[in-house]
mmCIF file of C-alpha atoms in Angstrom:
data_model
loop_
_atom_site.group_PDB
_atom_site.id
_atom_site.type_symbol
_atom_site.label_atom_id
_atom_site.label_comp_id
_atom_site.label_asym_id
_atom_site.label_seq_id
_atom_site.Cartn_x
_atom_site.Cartn_y
_atom_site.Cartn_z
ATOM 1 C CA UNK B 926 6.696 11.116 31.124
ATOM 2 C CA UNK B 927 3.038 10.182 31.259
ATOM 3 C CA UNK B 928 1.831 6.991 29.647
ATOM 4 C CA UNK B 929 -1.646 6.397 28.293
ATOM 5 C CA UNK B 930 -3.626 3.330 29.187
ATOM 6 C CA UNK B 931 -4.894 1.261 26.299
ATOM 7 C CA UNK B 932 -8.261 -0.398 26.378
ATOM 8 C CA UNK B 933 -10.954 -1.580 24.076
ATOM 9 C CA UNK B 934 -14.287 -0.041 23.347
ATOM 10 C CA UNK B 935 -17.039 -1.203 21.127
ATOM 11 C CA UNK B 936 -19.577 0.401 18.888
ATOM 12 C CA UNK B 937 -21.349 -2.932 18.414
ATOM 13 C CA UNK B 938 -21.638 -5.884 20.784
ATOM 14 C CA UNK B 939 -18.868 -8.369 20.004
ATOM 15 C CA UNK B 940 -16.843 -5.909 17.894
ATOM 16 C CA UNK B 941 -14.010 -4.590 20.042
ATOM 17 C CA UNK B 942 -11.319 -2.267 18.789
ATOM 18 C CA UNK B 943 -8.445 -0.547 20.564
ATOM 19 C CA UNK B 944 -8.879 2.975 21.843
ATOM 20 C CA UNK B 945 -6.240 5.369 20.526
ATOM 21 C CA UNK B 946 -3.910 6.451 23.283
ATOM 22 C CA UNK B 947 -1.928 9.672 23.521
ATOM 23 C CA UNK B 948 1.282 7.670 23.245
ATOM 24 C CA UNK B 949 0.197 5.977 19.992
ATOM 25 C CA UNK B 950 -0.926 9.315 18.560
ATOM 26 C CA UNK B 951 2.483 10.837 19.330
ATOM 27 C CA UNK B 952 4.149 7.776 17.794
ATOM 28 C CA UNK B 953 2.175 8.222 14.579
ATOM 29 C CA UNK B 954 3.049 11.935 14.465
ATOM 30 C CA UNK B 955 6.734 11.001 14.832
ATOM 31 C CA UNK B 956 6.369 8.561 11.931
ATOM 32 C CA UNK B 957 4.753 11.297 9.820
ATOM 33 C CA UNK B 958 7.669 13.615 10.595
ATOM 34 C CA UNK B 959 10.088 10.870 9.461
ATOM 35 C CA UNK B 960 8.654 10.793 5.940
ATOM 36 C CA UNK B 961 11.056 12.303 3.384
ATOM 37 C CA UNK B 962 9.955 15.362 1.414
ATOM 38 C CA UNK B 963 8.573 14.736 -2.075
ATOM 39 C CA UNK B 964 11.313 15.399 -4.691
ATOM 40 C CA UNK B 965 8.655 16.637 -7.162
ATOM 41 C CA UNK B 966 4.936 16.230 -7.733
ATOM 42 C CA UNK B 967 3.803 13.344 -9.909
ATOM 43 C CA UNK B 968 0.066 13.972 -10.334
ATOM 44 C CA UNK B 969 -1.736 10.659 -10.643
ATOM 45 C CA UNK B 970 -5.399 11.748 -10.649
ATOM 46 C CA UNK B 971 -7.123 10.392 -13.747
ATOM 47 C CA UNK B 972 -4.363 7.831 -14.396
ATOM 48 C CA UNK B 973 -5.330 4.271 -15.290
ATOM 49 C CA UNK B 974 -3.137 2.185 -12.955
ATOM 50 C CA UNK B 975 -3.144 -0.643 -15.507
ATOM 51 C CA UNK B 976 -0.931 1.538 -17.747
ATOM 52 C CA UNK B 977 1.841 2.133 -15.184
ATOM 53 C CA UNK B 978 3.669 -1.170 -15.717
ATOM 54 C CA UNK B 979 5.005 -2.359 -19.054
ATOM 55 C CA UNK B 980 5.683 -5.950 -20.051
ATOM 56 C CA UNK B 981 9.301 -5.847 -18.763
ATOM 57 C CA UNK B 982 8.058 -4.709 -15.327
ATOM 58 C CA UNK B 983 5.319 -7.372 -15.311
ATOM 59 C CA UNK B 984 7.985 -9.987 -16.060
ATOM 60 C CA UNK B 985 10.130 -8.686 -13.151
ATOM 61 C CA UNK B 986 7.126 -9.078 -10.841
ATOM 62 C CA UNK B 987 6.354 -12.550 -12.265
ATOM 63 C CA UNK B 988 2.859 -11.411 -13.311
ATOM 64 C CA UNK B 989 1.314 -13.994 -15.624
ATOM 65 C CA UNK B 990 -2.138 -12.537 -16.311
ATOM 66 C CA UNK B 991 -3.320 -9.635 -18.423
ATOM 67 C CA UNK B 992 -3.749 -6.572 -16.162
ATOM 68 C CA UNK B 993 -7.431 -5.778 -15.652
ATOM 69 C CA UNK B 994 -9.490 -3.138 -13.850
ATOM 70 C CA UNK B 995 -10.904 -4.331 -10.519
ATOM 71 C CA UNK B 996 -14.563 -5.321 -10.788
ATOM 72 C CA UNK B 997 -15.520 -3.321 -7.684
ATOM 73 C CA UNK B 998 -12.798 -0.787 -6.783
ATOM 74 C CA UNK B 999 -13.212 0.429 -3.210
ATOM 75 C CA UNK B 1000 -10.804 3.351 -2.992
ATOM 76 C CA UNK B 1001 -10.252 4.678 -6.516
ATOM 77 C CA UNK B 1002 -9.208 3.218 -9.859
ATOM 78 C CA UNK B 1003 -7.613 -0.188 -9.215
ATOM 79 C CA UNK B 1004 -5.762 -2.585 -11.500
ATOM 80 C CA UNK B 1005 -5.438 -6.299 -10.696
ATOM 81 C CA UNK B 1006 -2.351 -8.317 -11.639
ATOM 82 C CA UNK B 1007 -2.090 -12.073 -10.976
ATOM 83 C CA UNK B 1008 0.722 -14.590 -10.807
ATOM 84 C CA UNK B 1009 -1.287 -17.760 -11.278
ATOM 85 C CA UNK B 1010 0.660 -20.154 -13.484
ATOM 86 C CA UNK B 1011 2.951 -21.716 -10.868
ATOM 87 C CA UNK B 1012 2.639 -21.990 -7.103
ATOM 88 C CA UNK B 1013 2.918 -20.160 -4.850
ATOM 89 C CA UNK B 1014 0.243 -17.903 -6.329
ATOM 90 C CA UNK B 1015 0.120 -14.196 -5.525
ATOM 91 C CA UNK B 1016 -1.638 -11.082 -6.740
ATOM 92 C CA UNK B 1017 -0.985 -7.371 -6.888
ATOM 93 C CA UNK B 1018 -3.347 -4.419 -6.897
ATOM 94 C CA UNK B 1019 -2.277 -0.924 -7.979
ATOM 95 C CA UNK B 1020 -4.641 1.863 -6.867
ATOM 96 C CA UNK B 1021 -4.931 5.587 -7.421
ATOM 97 C CA UNK B 1022 -6.188 7.095 -4.158
ATOM 98 C CA UNK B 1023 -7.389 10.681 -3.713
ATOM 99 C CA UNK B 1024 -5.864 11.109 -0.237
ATOM 100 C CA UNK B 1025 -2.551 12.291 1.138
ATOM 101 C CA UNK B 1026 -0.180 9.558 2.356
ATOM 102 C CA UNK B 1027 -0.186 11.181 5.834
ATOM 103 C CA UNK B 1028 -3.863 10.177 6.213
ATOM 104 C CA UNK B 1029 -2.735 6.605 7.018
ATOM 105 C CA UNK B 1030 -0.649 7.900 9.931
ATOM 106 C CA UNK B 1031 -2.543 10.785 11.467
ATOM 107 C CA UNK B 1032 -5.819 11.082 9.577
ATOM 108 C CA UNK B 1033 -9.086 9.282 9.019
ATOM 109 C CA UNK B 1034 -7.445 6.304 7.235
ATOM 110 C CA UNK B 1035 -5.353 5.430 10.296
ATOM 111 C CA UNK B 1036 -6.216 2.077 11.891
ATOM 112 C CA UNK B 1037 -4.767 0.896 15.189
ATOM 113 C CA UNK B 1038 -4.937 -2.693 13.944
ATOM 114 C CA UNK B 1039 -2.420 -1.954 11.178
ATOM 115 C CA UNK B 1040 1.344 -1.707 11.419
ATOM 116 C CA UNK B 1041 2.670 1.288 9.482
ATOM 117 C CA UNK B 1042 6.280 2.248 8.897
ATOM 118 C CA UNK B 1043 7.697 5.204 6.973
ATOM 119 C CA UNK B 1044 9.877 4.313 3.983
ATOM 120 C CA UNK B 1045 11.086 5.955 0.797
ATOM 121 C CA UNK B 1046 10.148 4.669 -2.659
ATOM 122 C CA UNK B 1047 12.133 6.207 -5.510
ATOM 123 C CA UNK B 1048 12.779 9.173 -3.190
ATOM 124 C CA UNK B 1049 9.050 9.706 -2.458
ATOM 125 C CA UNK B 1050 7.451 9.557 0.999
ATOM 126 C CA UNK B 1051 5.849 6.161 1.496
ATOM 127 C CA UNK B 1052 4.466 3.794 4.110
ATOM 128 C CA UNK B 1053 4.318 0.054 4.481
ATOM 129 C CA UNK B 1054 0.934 -0.888 5.904
ATOM 130 C CA UNK B 1055 -0.053 -4.389 7.049
ATOM 131 C CA UNK B 1056 -1.771 -6.361 9.791
ATOM 132 C CA UNK B 1057 0.953 -7.938 11.931
ATOM 133 C CA UNK B 1058 -1.268 -10.561 13.618
ATOM 134 C CA UNK B 1059 -1.943 -13.974 12.117
ATOM 135 C CA UNK B 1060 -0.706 -15.563 8.915
ATOM 136 C CA UNK B 1061 0.680 -12.936 6.508
ATOM 137 C CA UNK B 1062 -1.957 -12.282 3.857
ATOM 138 C CA UNK B 1063 -0.990 -8.951 2.307
ATOM 139 C CA UNK B 1064 1.177 -5.847 2.489
ATOM 140 C CA UNK B 1065 0.398 -2.420 1.101
ATOM 141 C CA UNK B 1066 2.921 0.256 0.138
ATOM 142 C CA UNK B 1067 1.444 3.744 -0.081
ATOM 143 C CA UNK B 1068 3.452 6.358 -1.995
ATOM 144 C CA UNK B 1069 2.696 10.076 -1.659
ATOM 145 C CA UNK B 1070 3.232 11.118 -5.281
ATOM 146 C CA UNK B 1071 1.547 14.537 -5.007
ATOM 147 C CA UNK B 1072 -0.392 16.524 -2.389
ATOM 148 C CA UNK B 1073 -3.650 14.649 -1.756
ATOM 149 C CA UNK B 1074 -2.670 11.854 -4.168
ATOM 150 C CA UNK B 1075 -1.356 8.421 -3.217
ATOM 151 C CA UNK B 1076 -0.350 5.506 -5.383
ATOM 152 C CA UNK B 1077 -0.946 2.225 -3.538
ATOM 153 C CA UNK B 1078 0.633 -1.131 -4.364
ATOM 154 C CA UNK B 1079 -0.813 -4.060 -2.432
ATOM 155 C CA UNK B 1080 0.614 -7.592 -2.625
ATOM 156 C CA UNK B 1081 -1.605 -10.546 -1.682
ATOM 157 C CA UNK B 1082 -0.680 -14.139 -0.886
ATOM 158 C CA UNK B 1083 -3.171 -16.236 -2.857
ATOM 159 C CA UNK B 1084 -1.494 -19.464 -1.725
ATOM 160 C CA UNK B 1085 -2.096 -19.241 2.039
ATOM 161 C CA UNK B 1086 1.012 -19.379 4.209
ATOM 162 C CA UNK B 1087 3.402 -19.371 1.240
ATOM 163 C CA UNK B 1088 4.879 -15.916 1.880
ATOM 164 C CA UNK B 1089 6.364 -14.219 4.927
ATOM 165 C CA UNK B 1090 5.409 -10.644 5.801
ATOM 166 C CA UNK B 1091 8.817 -9.330 4.641
ATOM 167 C CA UNK B 1092 8.384 -11.153 1.309
ATOM 168 C CA UNK B 1093 4.943 -9.608 0.736
ATOM 169 C CA UNK B 1094 6.193 -6.145 1.707
ATOM 170 C CA UNK B 1095 9.235 -6.589 -0.549
ATOM 171 C CA UNK B 1096 6.976 -7.546 -3.453
ATOM 172 C CA UNK B 1097 4.692 -4.528 -2.811
ATOM 173 C CA UNK B 1098 7.712 -2.214 -2.532
ATOM 174 C CA UNK B 1099 9.160 -3.501 -5.803
ATOM 175 C CA UNK B 1100 5.795 -3.002 -7.536
ATOM 176 C CA UNK B 1101 5.442 0.511 -6.067
ATOM 177 C CA UNK B 1102 8.954 1.408 -7.233
ATOM 178 C CA UNK B 1103 8.267 0.179 -10.764
ATOM 179 C CA UNK B 1104 4.912 2.021 -10.853
ATOM 180 C CA UNK B 1105 6.548 5.289 -9.698
ATOM 181 C CA UNK B 1106 9.172 4.853 -12.435
ATOM 182 C CA UNK B 1107 6.326 4.354 -14.913
ATOM 183 C CA UNK B 1108 4.632 7.491 -13.633
ATOM 184 C CA UNK B 1109 7.897 9.479 -13.943
ATOM 185 C CA UNK B 1110 8.285 8.302 -17.549
ATOM 186 C CA UNK B 1111 4.840 9.718 -18.374
ATOM 187 C CA UNK B 1112 5.629 13.249 -17.211
#
């Protein structure tokens, strides 16, 4: 078995990033193969993510604010939910992304600095995606609801250091599950 050698390269002085190795590429392809097949398509294009969770689901997630569209969505329609009445504070973003979930493993959305792991959310292929270094700040769960369509749930620790990485990923997974249930109820 041949092993690749990892190194860093830089496009800008002072900005180093890891070079993808053959081993890491094969690892990502293995993760992609581990994703379960989609049980059915749940088209999400054109969906307002603020409508995917009802009041009962917001209560389960301990959301205390009125859901609102993100002021400057970066990757598609995004809804912001806050838990800001009692510490520790946290937030949740739900996004509708026009990309296949596999893009985070083997495509242009893949980042070597992120830890990704295949999971299943309500029977749909999904990934947890987070930066493993440093104090846990967020965790994203990406659910492949239809070809070329991903529903993303991202949990953020607003109170720094108050949540572990597993807690943030658990919160994002719960939100993703509830949002997929909401999407199923619409079809």
